[in-house]
Amino acid sequence: GTYQVIIYPKLGTACADTLTTDVQFQKIPGPIAAFLADTVCFGQPTIFTNNSTDQQQSGFSWDFYNNGLYESGQIDPQWTYPAPGKYVVRLFQREGKCTSVAYDTIQVDTLVVTGIKADTTEGCVPMAVTFTNVTTGANRYFWDYGDPASGPADTSSKRNGAHTYNKPGTYTVIMAAKNNAPCPDSSETIIRVGGPPPTFIQGAELVCFGGQDTLKATPGESSYLWTPGNKTTDTIIVRVRSDTTFTCVIGDSCGTTTTMFTIFLGPNVVASINAVPTNTTCLGTPVTLDGGGGGVYLWSTGATTSSIQVYPPKDSTFKLRVRAEFTNCLDSTTINVQVLPKIFSNLALSGDSVCPFTPVTLSIKSSGGSNTYSWSTNSTTTTITVNPYSDSTYTVVVSGPCADTTIKKKVVVVSPATQINADDTVCPGTTIILSASGSATYHWSTGATSNMITATINSDTTFAVEGAISNCTDSAKKIIRVYEGIASNPPKDTVCARNDIRIKVIVAGGTHTYSYSWNNNISYDSAAVTVPTPPYQYICKVTDGCGSVKIDTINIFVKPSPLVSFYLVPDTIIPGGTFINFINQSTGASGYYWNFGDGSTSRDSTAFHEYEQAGNYVIYLIGTNSFGCPDTMKRDIQVTEEIIVPNVFTPNGDGVNDVFQITAGSMKVYNIKIYNRWGELIFESDSPNISWTGRSTAGVMESNGTYYYIIQATDYTDKNFNLDGFVQLIGGK
């Protein structure tokens, strides 16, 4: 920081003065030394990790022995201690004139060196092995004998080990040792345990009758004895004529094993070939050869399937060898296939393009052989004559030893389909274009020879044209009509007062694209419009697509209408017991019709009505006069419910007040529960029409006293009722 220094004169002098100055001190940050090392085992290097700050600007020195021995210039050094023990390590850090030091204690523990010796490492089952432990520096041990099948006997914590092996195999024995320090070690050895050899015999299980088989026993080490035959080699060659079982006793240093092998006599194989359909075929026609008699097939063509398809170019012989599956039992046979030359046919036409119903001759010619012919016309001759009226295809089937051919020929019938294209109806004085199509050349009734002509139509006119393709002709006619003049039929309408009316003009003739223009500011372009009354006269101008105009006038006659009105007294009631008075205030009406909204109606001028159920009802009154003109008015009425609960009843059987009866009218949802003084439910009902008689749900009459009820209900106007209270029972048991 910065400090102020004041110098005063010596006391007692005559002259007084002071000197003031500022002195500033600045602290230079020094290094912070820190390092990390772990506990190690004797003989292993210790790795020191330097965690000091400012490592790049500092110098470091290490003291590993506590005796001033330094290793300078290394940031993260390694050091191996010469003996077990506890050592204090110091780290010095210098940065400029500032220094720092850090300390740590290193524990070097004794190293464990393991070793085991087995009294034997090879033998036969059961094999007992004793293990001697030559470990130094340890006080705890763990043995794993590598024999999990022995259960708890597979491990031990004794210094020396011992184990008996009861199954042949190779076992790895591991002994791990440690002391109080974390410096363990382990050793292992291999134990090989033998037993009677797990032998087997190799050879073919199926042999053909009289065939031979080679049997080899493995993996014996010292001796073999075969039955039958009494041979003592590992391999023998046998010849069988029936199913035979061979036995071999195989021995080694740990005992003998007896193994059996059965040779079964293979099936008797007989090869066969069947040609489908026959072994005689036409050139280029396939023949299917079906082989039989075996499970494995080999044809002279190289195929290995049981059935093959061949296309022999000439008389040929095919050979088949068959073998029973999984054996070498086989047989062979051959078949000869004869190939006949193929016959070719040709169908000729006397003409392939004719006019309708012109005779055409079709002739079939074949290259040879004795053939038959079948035509699509049911004829069987070599030549037929037909008279087609449209494009037709004719078919002939040629049948013979090597002729099974279907030949088709199409005869094209040149048939002009002349037609005239033009509008059927036009406006008078219209110039139109008529075009002909469907032919190559044309000749019109007007003398023109092009496919298109122009004509002006003032009245109904008929046009004719003759068309031709080659020497085939056709003709067509077309009548062009003119539109009739426009006509209309306006109706006369009568309407009741205060009502809209729909008026309409009925138009005929002219083109059917009419436009309408009404007076009285009616903007609808329509034959029918809805208008109010008055005014009483409407004029409509109708124009068709040809420009023809027709004007019609419609007169409307208005009849008087009644004025209906009524009100209700009262306008809100409870159901049952109260009549509503419907006060009719209508004028100009002679007949009335009431609809009370609950399915009831009346035709009285003044009406009364009683509602049985709660709800919202809509009442309609329709009044009519002598002209048949009606008027209608509607009003709403609400019928509400009430629930009346008595507070006492006397179930004594005298016919008076014997039940606890709830007056609730009609309810959409209803539930009542009654409890005694101890809070026990003794009565429940989902209908107000079911009364409580004073008895419990078990039918036992309750005692005199006070009972608590809860009522929850909803009427048909969706009004909810939640009531509770007390009722007094008098006259019970």
XYZ file of C-alpha atoms in Angstrom:
733
model
C 0.000 0.000 0.000
C 0.946 3.675 0.153
C 1.919 5.206 3.549
C 2.550 8.861 4.639
C 5.688 9.499 6.762
C 6.020 12.710 8.852
C 9.371 13.811 10.412
C 9.122 16.125 13.423
C 11.978 18.294 14.893
C 13.468 17.405 18.231
C 11.438 18.640 21.079
C 12.787 21.667 23.019
C 14.368 23.460 20.097
C 13.364 26.929 19.146
C 12.990 26.152 15.476
C 10.037 24.003 14.490
C 9.546 22.342 11.079
C 8.188 19.088 9.662
C 8.892 16.956 6.613
C 6.175 14.836 5.000
C 6.733 12.217 2.296
C 4.844 9.230 0.790
C 6.300 5.684 0.846
C 4.741 2.965 -1.374
C 5.167 -0.800 -0.813
C 4.189 -3.382 -3.443
C 3.877 -7.113 -2.625
C 5.385 -9.399 -5.274
C 3.397 -12.702 -5.516
C 5.604 -15.686 -4.602
C 5.313 -19.317 -5.865
C 2.991 -21.882 -4.312
C 4.539 -25.364 -4.271
C 2.316 -28.464 -4.219
C 2.749 -32.019 -5.452
C 1.060 -35.424 -5.334
C 2.483 -38.942 -4.982
C 0.886 -42.356 -4.152
C 1.780 -45.209 -1.847
C 3.942 -47.701 -3.799
C 5.288 -51.183 -3.485
C 8.972 -51.860 -2.963
C 10.911 -52.036 -6.234
C 8.362 -49.938 -8.163
C 9.122 -46.343 -9.233
C 7.227 -43.513 -7.528
C 5.725 -40.944 -9.909
C 5.504 -37.405 -8.485
C 2.947 -35.023 -10.029
C 3.857 -31.358 -9.619
C 0.709 -29.237 -9.096
C 2.579 -25.993 -8.299
C 1.522 -22.656 -9.765
C 3.739 -20.617 -12.140
C 5.590 -23.731 -13.330
C 6.965 -22.038 -16.449
C 8.496 -19.096 -14.492
C 9.827 -21.193 -11.571
C 12.715 -23.510 -10.803
C 12.243 -26.702 -8.746
C 14.407 -28.885 -6.472
C 13.407 -32.214 -4.863
C 14.567 -33.947 -1.628
C 13.543 -37.659 -1.670
C 15.555 -38.955 1.378
C 15.146 -36.332 4.108
C 18.962 -35.917 4.025
C 19.432 -33.067 1.545
C 19.765 -35.111 -1.674
C 18.340 -33.003 -4.523
C 17.226 -33.691 -8.078
C 17.035 -30.275 -9.759
C 15.380 -29.098 -12.956
C 12.611 -31.744 -13.187
C 8.967 -30.747 -12.865
C 7.427 -34.284 -12.643
C 10.258 -36.685 -11.637
C 10.274 -40.444 -10.910
C 12.181 -42.081 -8.034
C 12.714 -45.690 -6.916
C 13.308 -46.172 -3.191
C 16.053 -48.677 -2.155
C 14.158 -50.274 0.718
C 10.681 -50.428 2.285
C 9.846 -47.718 4.775
C 8.306 -44.254 5.257
C 9.934 -41.258 3.526
C 9.353 -37.502 3.725
C 9.652 -35.727 0.381
C 10.166 -31.979 -0.054
C 9.608 -29.837 -3.145
C 11.363 -26.453 -3.385
C 10.102 -23.798 -5.799
C 11.961 -20.557 -6.650
C 10.658 -17.580 -8.576
C 12.958 -14.577 -8.443
C 13.746 -13.885 -4.768
C 10.585 -15.655 -3.577
C 10.526 -19.350 -2.561
C 7.965 -21.897 -1.502
C 8.162 -25.473 -0.179
C 5.718 -28.433 -0.004
C 5.963 -31.708 1.949
C 4.477 -35.211 1.511
C 5.008 -38.638 3.102
C 5.630 -41.696 0.872
C 4.946 -45.215 2.189
C 7.055 -47.917 0.452
C 5.526 -51.312 1.311
C 7.090 -54.781 1.213
C 6.621 -56.581 -2.132
C 4.966 -60.022 -2.130
C 6.708 -62.722 -4.267
C 4.584 -65.820 -4.843
C 5.473 -69.341 -5.894
C 3.787 -72.793 -5.771
C 4.955 -76.379 -6.363
C 2.733 -79.387 -7.158
C 3.791 -82.905 -6.124
C 2.440 -84.127 -9.522
C 1.071 -82.383 -12.634
C -0.157 -85.352 -14.732
C -2.127 -88.507 -13.883
C -5.364 -90.439 -14.169
C -8.685 -89.922 -12.388
C -9.130 -89.783 -9.454
C -5.980 -87.652 -9.141
C -5.012 -86.114 -5.733
C -2.517 -83.228 -5.904
C -0.688 -81.518 -3.022
C 0.546 -77.943 -3.549
C 3.449 -76.379 -1.611
C 3.435 -72.603 -1.136
C 6.907 -70.948 -1.414
C 5.609 -67.356 -1.257
C 7.583 -64.669 0.634
C 6.350 -61.390 2.138
C 2.665 -62.441 2.468
C 0.350 -63.350 5.336
C -2.940 -64.047 3.460
C -3.615 -66.586 0.644
C -6.344 -67.681 -1.781
C -6.363 -70.895 -3.889
C -8.452 -71.510 -7.039
C -8.015 -75.127 -8.248
C -9.774 -74.509 -11.619
C -12.404 -77.224 -10.928
C -15.825 -75.445 -10.543
C -17.637 -78.807 -10.700
C -16.158 -79.701 -7.274
C -18.214 -76.939 -5.599
C -16.822 -75.443 -2.346
C -13.746 -77.674 -2.582
C -12.594 -75.638 -5.587
C -11.178 -72.829 -3.377
C -9.107 -72.542 -0.168
C -7.526 -69.825 2.036
C -4.811 -72.010 3.623
C -1.106 -71.427 3.034
C -0.609 -74.795 1.269
C -3.187 -76.415 -1.016
C -4.563 -79.866 -1.828
C -7.280 -81.002 -4.288
C -8.591 -84.228 -5.848
C -9.655 -84.176 -9.560
C -12.406 -86.650 -10.495
C -12.896 -85.783 -14.175
C -10.374 -85.880 -17.038
C -9.263 -82.514 -18.282
C -6.684 -79.715 -18.101
C -6.946 -77.485 -15.031
C -5.321 -74.090 -14.317
C -4.457 -73.643 -10.608
C -4.037 -70.045 -9.325
C -2.683 -68.989 -5.902
C -2.941 -65.288 -4.938
C -1.135 -63.841 -1.871
C -1.021 -60.422 -0.186
C 0.195 -58.723 2.965
C -1.292 -55.833 4.945
C -0.063 -53.445 2.270
C -1.624 -53.186 -1.186
C 1.186 -55.211 -2.886
C -0.342 -58.608 -3.896
C 1.101 -61.242 -6.259
C -0.141 -64.514 -7.791
C 1.237 -67.692 -9.388
C -0.349 -70.465 -11.426
C 0.395 -74.012 -12.643
C -1.256 -76.488 -15.044
C -2.627 -79.895 -13.939
C -3.447 -82.505 -16.631
C -5.814 -85.301 -15.586
C -6.406 -88.303 -17.853
C -9.010 -91.093 -17.956
C -10.296 -93.866 -20.183
C -10.211 -92.477 -23.761
C -13.530 -90.972 -25.106
C -13.267 -92.942 -28.342
C -15.421 -93.298 -31.427
C -15.393 -95.213 -34.753
C -15.393 -93.556 -38.179
C -16.940 -95.288 -41.202
C -19.920 -95.410 -43.574
C -23.205 -96.340 -41.923
C -24.835 -97.521 -45.182
C -23.107 -100.020 -47.536
C -24.506 -101.639 -50.641
C -24.943 -105.391 -50.731
C -21.466 -106.996 -51.142
C -19.724 -103.629 -50.752
C -16.829 -102.864 -48.403
C -16.334 -100.274 -45.652
C -13.280 -98.892 -43.823
C -13.642 -98.557 -40.049
C -11.138 -96.456 -38.037
C -11.063 -96.302 -34.205
C -9.747 -93.100 -32.613
C -7.988 -91.790 -30.537
C -6.500 -94.898 -28.847
C -2.857 -94.821 -27.721
C -1.789 -98.392 -27.097
C -4.229 -101.223 -27.954
C -7.213 -102.160 -30.172
C -9.378 -105.329 -30.303
C -12.170 -105.668 -32.937
C -15.169 -108.015 -32.811
C -15.918 -109.806 -35.065
C -12.513 -110.442 -36.645
C -10.228 -110.150 -33.548
C -8.024 -107.651 -35.397
C -5.726 -105.383 -33.298
C -5.071 -102.417 -35.625
C -6.826 -99.048 -35.401
C -8.195 -99.431 -38.975
C -9.948 -102.463 -40.559
C -11.617 -103.089 -43.952
C -14.868 -105.110 -43.877
C -17.327 -106.442 -46.493
C -20.985 -106.829 -45.451
C -23.991 -108.735 -46.797
C -26.367 -107.913 -43.937
C -26.741 -105.360 -41.120
C -23.669 -105.878 -38.856
C -22.506 -104.312 -35.544
C -18.733 -104.057 -34.930
C -17.205 -103.579 -31.438
C -13.725 -102.188 -30.672
C -12.057 -102.199 -27.219
C -9.582 -99.247 -27.159
C -7.039 -98.792 -24.360
C -4.453 -96.291 -23.114
C -2.487 -95.663 -19.883
C -5.669 -94.745 -17.987
C -7.859 -97.721 -18.973
C -10.029 -99.055 -21.804
C -13.242 -97.965 -23.572
C -15.607 -100.126 -25.611
C -17.178 -98.529 -28.731
C -19.723 -99.995 -31.172
C -20.512 -99.133 -34.808
C -23.391 -100.602 -36.890
C -23.267 -100.863 -40.696
C -26.671 -101.084 -42.359
C -27.175 -102.740 -45.735
C -28.144 -100.146 -48.349
C -31.254 -100.395 -50.586
C -31.379 -102.293 -53.892
C -31.403 -99.677 -56.718
C -33.182 -100.216 -60.095
C -32.921 -97.335 -62.589
C -35.863 -96.470 -64.946
C -36.753 -93.789 -67.543
C -40.253 -92.808 -68.737
C -40.668 -90.481 -71.772
C -43.611 -88.005 -71.692
C -45.710 -88.026 -73.822
C -43.758 -90.662 -75.840
C -40.191 -91.310 -76.958
C -41.149 -90.152 -80.476
C -41.265 -86.360 -81.025
C -41.215 -83.693 -83.707
C -38.156 -81.590 -84.356
C -38.033 -78.668 -81.951
C -40.688 -80.177 -79.658
C -39.510 -81.024 -76.118
C -39.691 -84.463 -74.525
C -39.810 -84.878 -70.748
C -37.714 -87.769 -69.379
C -38.793 -88.864 -65.868
C -36.177 -90.888 -64.007
C -36.906 -93.288 -61.154
C -35.278 -95.759 -58.791
C -32.932 -93.617 -56.705
C -32.381 -90.585 -54.564
C -29.453 -89.073 -56.511
C -29.568 -88.749 -60.322
C -26.958 -88.075 -63.023
C -27.977 -87.832 -66.712
C -25.696 -88.039 -69.698
C -26.621 -84.371 -70.294
C -24.981 -83.478 -66.938
C -28.330 -82.735 -65.230
C -28.807 -83.988 -61.653
C -32.600 -83.651 -61.294
C -34.957 -86.651 -61.405
C -36.765 -85.202 -64.454
C -35.292 -83.367 -67.462
C -36.674 -81.793 -70.655
C -34.724 -82.346 -73.892
C -34.910 -80.938 -77.449
C -33.037 -83.569 -79.492
C -32.026 -82.361 -82.992
C -32.021 -85.967 -84.217
C -32.564 -89.530 -83.003
C -30.714 -89.635 -79.661
C -29.925 -91.969 -76.727
C -30.004 -90.645 -73.158
C -28.399 -92.442 -70.186
C -29.373 -92.145 -66.516
C -27.379 -93.287 -63.484
C -29.248 -93.382 -60.156
C -27.873 -93.851 -56.631
C -29.575 -94.376 -53.293
C -29.123 -91.271 -51.131
C -26.273 -91.414 -48.546
C -24.947 -94.676 -50.118
C -22.880 -95.706 -53.088
C -25.594 -98.150 -54.263
C -26.345 -97.323 -57.911
C -27.815 -98.575 -61.227
C -28.066 -97.159 -64.771
C -30.342 -97.408 -67.852
C -30.827 -95.737 -71.294
C -33.698 -94.597 -73.558
C -33.840 -93.866 -77.309
C -35.798 -90.812 -78.546
C -36.923 -90.709 -82.220
C -37.148 -87.258 -83.887
C -39.579 -86.623 -86.807
C -39.282 -83.605 -89.170
C -41.689 -80.695 -88.557
C -44.355 -79.733 -91.141
C -44.841 -76.041 -92.075
C -48.078 -74.450 -93.389
C -48.963 -71.139 -95.107
C -52.325 -69.331 -95.324
C -52.998 -67.208 -98.463
C -55.758 -64.586 -99.152
C -57.354 -63.653 -102.469
C -57.630 -60.094 -101.133
C -56.806 -58.571 -97.766
C -58.709 -55.247 -98.267
C -62.292 -55.366 -99.637
C -65.627 -53.544 -99.541
C -68.348 -54.867 -97.205
C -69.879 -58.231 -98.243
C -67.258 -58.750 -101.020
C -66.215 -62.481 -101.354
C -62.688 -63.367 -100.146
C -60.967 -66.762 -100.615
C -58.567 -68.174 -97.952
C -56.327 -71.171 -98.897
C -54.050 -73.259 -96.585
C -51.002 -75.041 -97.981
C -48.706 -77.430 -96.014
C -45.195 -78.694 -96.805
C -46.135 -82.359 -96.437
C -47.546 -85.012 -94.199
C -51.066 -86.211 -93.628
C -52.753 -83.220 -91.980
C -56.290 -82.155 -91.099
C -57.702 -78.594 -91.028
C -60.233 -76.908 -88.746
C -61.398 -73.356 -89.593
C -63.013 -70.835 -87.261
C -65.977 -70.995 -89.697
C -66.302 -74.764 -88.844
C -65.090 -75.730 -92.323
C -62.521 -78.603 -92.722
C -61.445 -78.042 -96.374
C -58.170 -76.500 -97.536
C -60.030 -73.512 -99.074
C -62.931 -71.383 -97.764
C -64.814 -68.327 -99.144
C -66.148 -65.608 -96.793
C -68.162 -62.369 -97.214
C -67.139 -60.075 -94.323
C -69.046 -56.844 -93.618
C -66.433 -55.536 -91.159
C -62.794 -56.211 -90.289
C -62.596 -59.948 -89.501
C -59.887 -62.405 -88.426
C -60.047 -66.030 -89.606
C -58.233 -68.918 -87.942
C -57.263 -72.391 -89.195
C -55.806 -75.137 -86.989
C -53.471 -77.540 -88.843
C -53.212 -80.951 -87.119
C -50.895 -83.845 -87.962
C -48.005 -85.971 -86.638
C -45.694 -82.931 -86.575
C -48.189 -80.223 -87.394
C -50.114 -78.618 -84.554
C -50.206 -75.052 -85.760
C -52.784 -72.258 -85.485
C -52.631 -69.655 -88.285
C -54.594 -66.385 -88.306
C -55.328 -63.939 -91.135
C -57.130 -60.593 -90.892
C -59.354 -59.335 -93.722
C -59.667 -55.524 -93.669
C -63.084 -54.278 -94.804
C -62.934 -50.794 -96.255
C -66.233 -49.269 -95.123
C -66.673 -45.496 -95.497
C -68.561 -43.975 -92.542
C -69.603 -40.690 -94.059
C -71.162 -38.116 -91.732
C -71.952 -34.378 -91.768
C -70.845 -32.160 -88.880
C -72.774 -28.917 -88.224
C -75.143 -27.307 -85.686
C -78.608 -28.861 -85.654
C -80.475 -25.570 -85.004
C -79.469 -21.966 -85.815
C -80.965 -18.519 -85.779
C -82.650 -17.389 -89.031
C -80.194 -15.829 -91.521
C -77.148 -17.548 -89.905
C -74.258 -18.552 -92.225
C -72.842 -21.925 -91.192
C -70.054 -24.315 -92.258
C -70.904 -27.989 -92.902
C -68.002 -30.458 -92.892
C -68.033 -34.084 -94.049
C -65.826 -36.828 -92.597
C -65.296 -40.609 -92.656
C -64.410 -40.923 -96.397
C -61.638 -39.981 -98.810
C -63.700 -38.101 -101.459
C -67.082 -36.313 -101.251
C -69.932 -35.165 -103.549
C -72.575 -32.792 -102.032
C -76.183 -32.336 -103.091
C -75.185 -28.724 -103.836
C -72.654 -29.999 -106.427
C -69.587 -29.189 -104.278
C -66.796 -31.851 -104.062
C -64.768 -30.575 -101.085
C -65.240 -31.877 -97.552
C -66.502 -28.452 -96.333
C -69.261 -26.153 -97.693
C -70.827 -22.818 -96.525
C -74.585 -22.052 -96.484
C -76.949 -19.326 -95.167
C -79.977 -20.770 -93.328
C -83.309 -18.904 -93.419
C -85.598 -21.925 -92.987
C -85.297 -25.657 -92.269
C -82.869 -27.040 -94.931
C -81.676 -30.625 -95.779
C -78.096 -31.319 -97.027
C -76.808 -34.639 -98.486
C -73.277 -35.884 -99.307
C -71.855 -39.100 -100.808
C -68.387 -40.232 -99.645
C -66.052 -42.848 -101.136
C -62.867 -44.767 -100.222
C -61.414 -46.558 -103.241
C -64.484 -48.125 -104.865
C -66.497 -48.303 -101.593
C -69.165 -45.586 -101.078
C -71.397 -44.269 -98.277
C -73.833 -41.331 -97.927
C -75.212 -39.058 -95.175
C -77.943 -36.448 -94.677
C -78.245 -33.492 -92.298
C -81.312 -31.273 -91.553
C -80.465 -27.763 -90.319
C -83.428 -26.186 -88.511
C -84.035 -22.573 -87.482
C -85.253 -21.614 -83.993
C -88.965 -20.919 -83.540
C -90.107 -17.454 -82.459
C -90.117 -16.708 -78.687
C -93.407 -17.014 -76.760
C -94.340 -16.658 -73.065
C -97.258 -17.341 -70.723
C -97.414 -15.014 -67.701
C -99.535 -16.297 -64.767
C -102.031 -14.312 -62.712
C -101.426 -14.656 -58.950
C -103.303 -13.921 -55.752
C -101.483 -13.396 -52.409
C -102.438 -12.780 -48.795
C -101.514 -9.407 -47.304
C -98.140 -9.024 -45.535
C -96.684 -11.986 -47.491
C -94.051 -12.191 -50.206
C -94.984 -13.862 -53.503
C -92.944 -15.717 -56.070
C -93.837 -14.691 -59.646
C -92.682 -16.429 -62.833
C -92.932 -16.192 -66.625
C -92.991 -19.395 -68.684
C -91.010 -19.004 -71.967
C -90.957 -21.268 -75.061
C -89.389 -21.074 -78.515
C -86.324 -19.166 -79.603
C -82.880 -20.154 -78.412
C -82.757 -21.505 -74.872
C -80.306 -18.932 -73.588
C -82.907 -16.459 -72.259
C -82.246 -13.214 -70.362
C -84.844 -11.476 -68.161
C -85.340 -7.784 -67.297
C -87.956 -6.802 -64.660
C -89.428 -3.413 -63.754
C -89.896 -2.025 -60.208
C -86.093 -2.055 -59.673
C -85.894 -5.881 -59.626
C -82.285 -6.736 -60.529
C -82.608 -10.560 -60.836
C -81.927 -12.021 -64.305
C -84.284 -14.958 -63.700
C -87.629 -16.277 -64.919
C -88.878 -16.510 -61.305
C -88.393 -13.911 -58.524
C -89.715 -13.442 -54.984
C -91.201 -9.951 -54.417
C -93.187 -8.186 -51.662
C -96.607 -6.688 -52.232
C -97.528 -4.044 -53.195
C -96.869 -2.998 -56.070
C -99.508 -5.092 -57.790
C -98.164 -5.145 -61.369
C -94.835 -6.475 -62.719
C -93.469 -6.307 -66.290
C -90.793 -8.727 -67.602
C -88.811 -8.353 -70.836
C -87.462 -11.709 -72.191
C -84.682 -11.846 -74.822
C -83.416 -15.116 -76.412
C -80.046 -15.956 -77.971
C -81.199 -14.886 -81.425
C -82.195 -11.426 -80.197
C -85.968 -12.032 -80.233
C -87.865 -10.055 -77.532
C -91.136 -10.820 -75.695
C -92.734 -8.534 -73.017
C -95.247 -9.896 -70.440
C -97.246 -8.223 -67.661
C -98.147 -9.991 -64.362
C -100.981 -8.621 -62.143
C -101.074 -9.465 -58.417
C -104.334 -9.499 -56.437
C -103.982 -9.071 -52.602
C -106.360 -10.681 -50.055
C -106.602 -9.409 -46.442
C -104.825 -11.399 -43.688
C -105.838 -11.835 -40.015
C -103.678 -10.539 -37.128
C -103.116 -13.183 -34.430
C -102.211 -12.324 -30.796
C -102.594 -13.973 -27.343
C -101.119 -13.988 -23.826
C -101.002 -16.470 -20.890
C -102.398 -16.295 -17.357
C -100.281 -17.316 -15.450
C -97.048 -17.639 -17.484
C -95.111 -19.849 -14.983
C -96.765 -22.743 -13.062
C -96.034 -26.000 -11.343
C -97.231 -29.231 -12.976
C -100.692 -30.638 -12.154
C -103.604 -28.920 -10.509
C -103.299 -25.520 -12.252
C -104.940 -24.568 -15.552
C -103.477 -21.932 -17.853
C -105.871 -19.461 -19.465
C -104.857 -18.543 -23.042
C -106.284 -15.051 -23.730
C -106.985 -14.690 -27.506
C -106.643 -11.082 -28.790
C -106.647 -11.924 -32.545
C -108.524 -9.820 -35.108
C -109.842 -10.669 -38.564
C -109.700 -14.456 -38.021
C -112.582 -16.918 -38.248
C -110.797 -20.162 -37.348
C -108.128 -21.064 -34.791
C -105.664 -23.906 -34.125
C -103.744 -24.185 -30.794
C -100.623 -26.356 -30.251
C -99.691 -26.461 -26.526
C -96.197 -27.968 -27.066
C -96.841 -31.201 -25.101
C -98.733 -33.032 -27.872
C -102.113 -31.479 -27.042
C -104.082 -29.241 -29.483
C -107.361 -27.296 -29.600
C -109.507 -25.426 -32.140
C -111.395 -23.283 -29.618
C -111.125 -19.525 -29.850
C -110.374 -19.341 -26.085
C -108.358 -22.249 -24.632
C -107.496 -23.728 -21.225
C -104.761 -26.328 -20.589
C -103.069 -28.184 -17.673
C -99.435 -29.466 -17.902
C -98.558 -32.751 -16.174
C -94.741 -32.570 -16.353
C -92.214 -29.830 -15.735
C -90.420 -28.362 -18.729
C -90.219 -25.488 -21.223
C -93.087 -25.518 -23.717
C -93.701 -23.460 -26.918
C -97.374 -22.597 -27.624
C -98.468 -21.821 -31.210
C -101.731 -20.149 -32.306
C -102.616 -20.180 -36.024
C -105.593 -18.059 -37.135
C -107.216 -18.108 -40.623
C -109.914 -15.948 -42.295
C -112.550 -16.659 -44.938
C -110.002 -16.017 -47.739
C -107.809 -18.812 -46.389
C -105.057 -16.384 -45.327
C -103.255 -17.467 -42.106
C -101.238 -15.738 -39.373
C -99.185 -17.354 -36.575
C -97.950 -16.345 -33.107
C -95.926 -18.331 -30.524
C -95.113 -17.893 -26.819
C -92.978 -19.870 -24.301
C -94.125 -21.171 -20.900
C -92.061 -22.737 -18.112
C -93.559 -25.444 -15.898
C -91.446 -25.945 -12.763
C -91.356 -28.722 -10.127
C -91.564 -28.617 -6.291
C -90.711 -31.269 -3.723
C -92.934 -31.454 -0.580
C -91.623 -33.491 2.361
C -93.828 -34.299 5.441
C -92.230 -34.162 8.894
C -94.213 -36.948 10.595
C -96.099 -40.188 9.745
C -97.879 -42.910 11.740
C -97.455 -46.440 10.294
C -100.124 -47.964 12.604
C -102.301 -49.481 9.876
C -105.342 -47.216 10.328
C -105.231 -46.085 6.699
C -104.344 -42.497 7.596
C -100.808 -41.155 7.121
C -99.428 -44.714 7.233
C -96.399 -44.009 4.947
C -93.708 -41.382 4.549
C -94.817 -40.067 1.101
C -92.748 -37.502 -0.897
C -94.685 -35.242 -3.293
C -92.262 -34.563 -6.172
C -94.161 -34.696 -9.440
C -92.134 -35.871 -12.483
C -88.362 -36.054 -11.971
C -85.633 -36.969 -14.437
C -83.272 -38.056 -11.604
C -84.384 -38.863 -8.027
C -82.800 -40.538 -4.947
C -83.757 -40.584 -1.243
C -81.767 -42.112 1.672
C -83.085 -42.432 5.293
C -80.724 -43.024 8.251
C -81.409 -43.894 11.920
C -79.884 -42.074 14.906
C -76.715 -44.200 14.645
C -76.087 -43.194 11.012
C -77.186 -46.573 9.579
C -78.873 -46.551 6.145
C -82.298 -48.190 6.629
C -84.156 -47.133 3.443
C -83.239 -45.995 -0.113
C -85.328 -45.414 -3.281
C -84.763 -44.007 -6.807
C -88.462 -43.072 -7.335
C -90.657 -40.568 -5.459
C -93.570 -42.972 -6.029
C -92.035 -45.521 -3.607
C -92.895 -44.552 -0.012
C -91.183 -45.582 3.220
C -93.448 -47.809 5.350
C -91.286 -47.481 8.488
C -89.529 -50.790 7.921
C -85.775 -51.410 7.399
C -84.310 -52.998 4.296
C -84.574 -56.347 6.174
C -88.361 -55.817 6.593
C -88.254 -55.116 10.338
C -90.446 -52.288 11.700
C -88.317 -49.463 13.122
C -88.797 -47.926 16.555
C -90.565 -44.657 17.291
C -88.217 -41.725 16.962
C -86.594 -39.189 14.674
C -84.929 -40.213 11.358
C -82.697 -38.228 9.000
C -83.345 -38.050 5.228
C -81.262 -36.816 2.213
C -82.996 -36.130 -1.150
C -81.108 -35.409 -4.403
C -83.171 -34.865 -7.606
C -83.176 -33.155 -11.039
C -86.394 -32.177 -12.876
C -86.920 -32.021 -16.649
C -85.830 -28.363 -16.760
C -82.462 -29.546 -15.338
C -83.194 -27.829 -12.011
C -81.317 -29.572 -9.148
C -82.865 -30.252 -5.684
C -80.666 -31.044 -2.649
C -82.840 -31.470 0.475
C -82.161 -32.939 3.908
C -84.091 -32.926 7.203
C -85.811 -34.997 9.898
C -89.039 -37.005 9.964
C -90.824 -38.239 13.128
C -92.039 -41.882 13.155
C -94.962 -42.453 15.560
C -96.701 -45.783 16.030
C -93.765 -48.100 15.317
C -92.652 -50.913 17.541
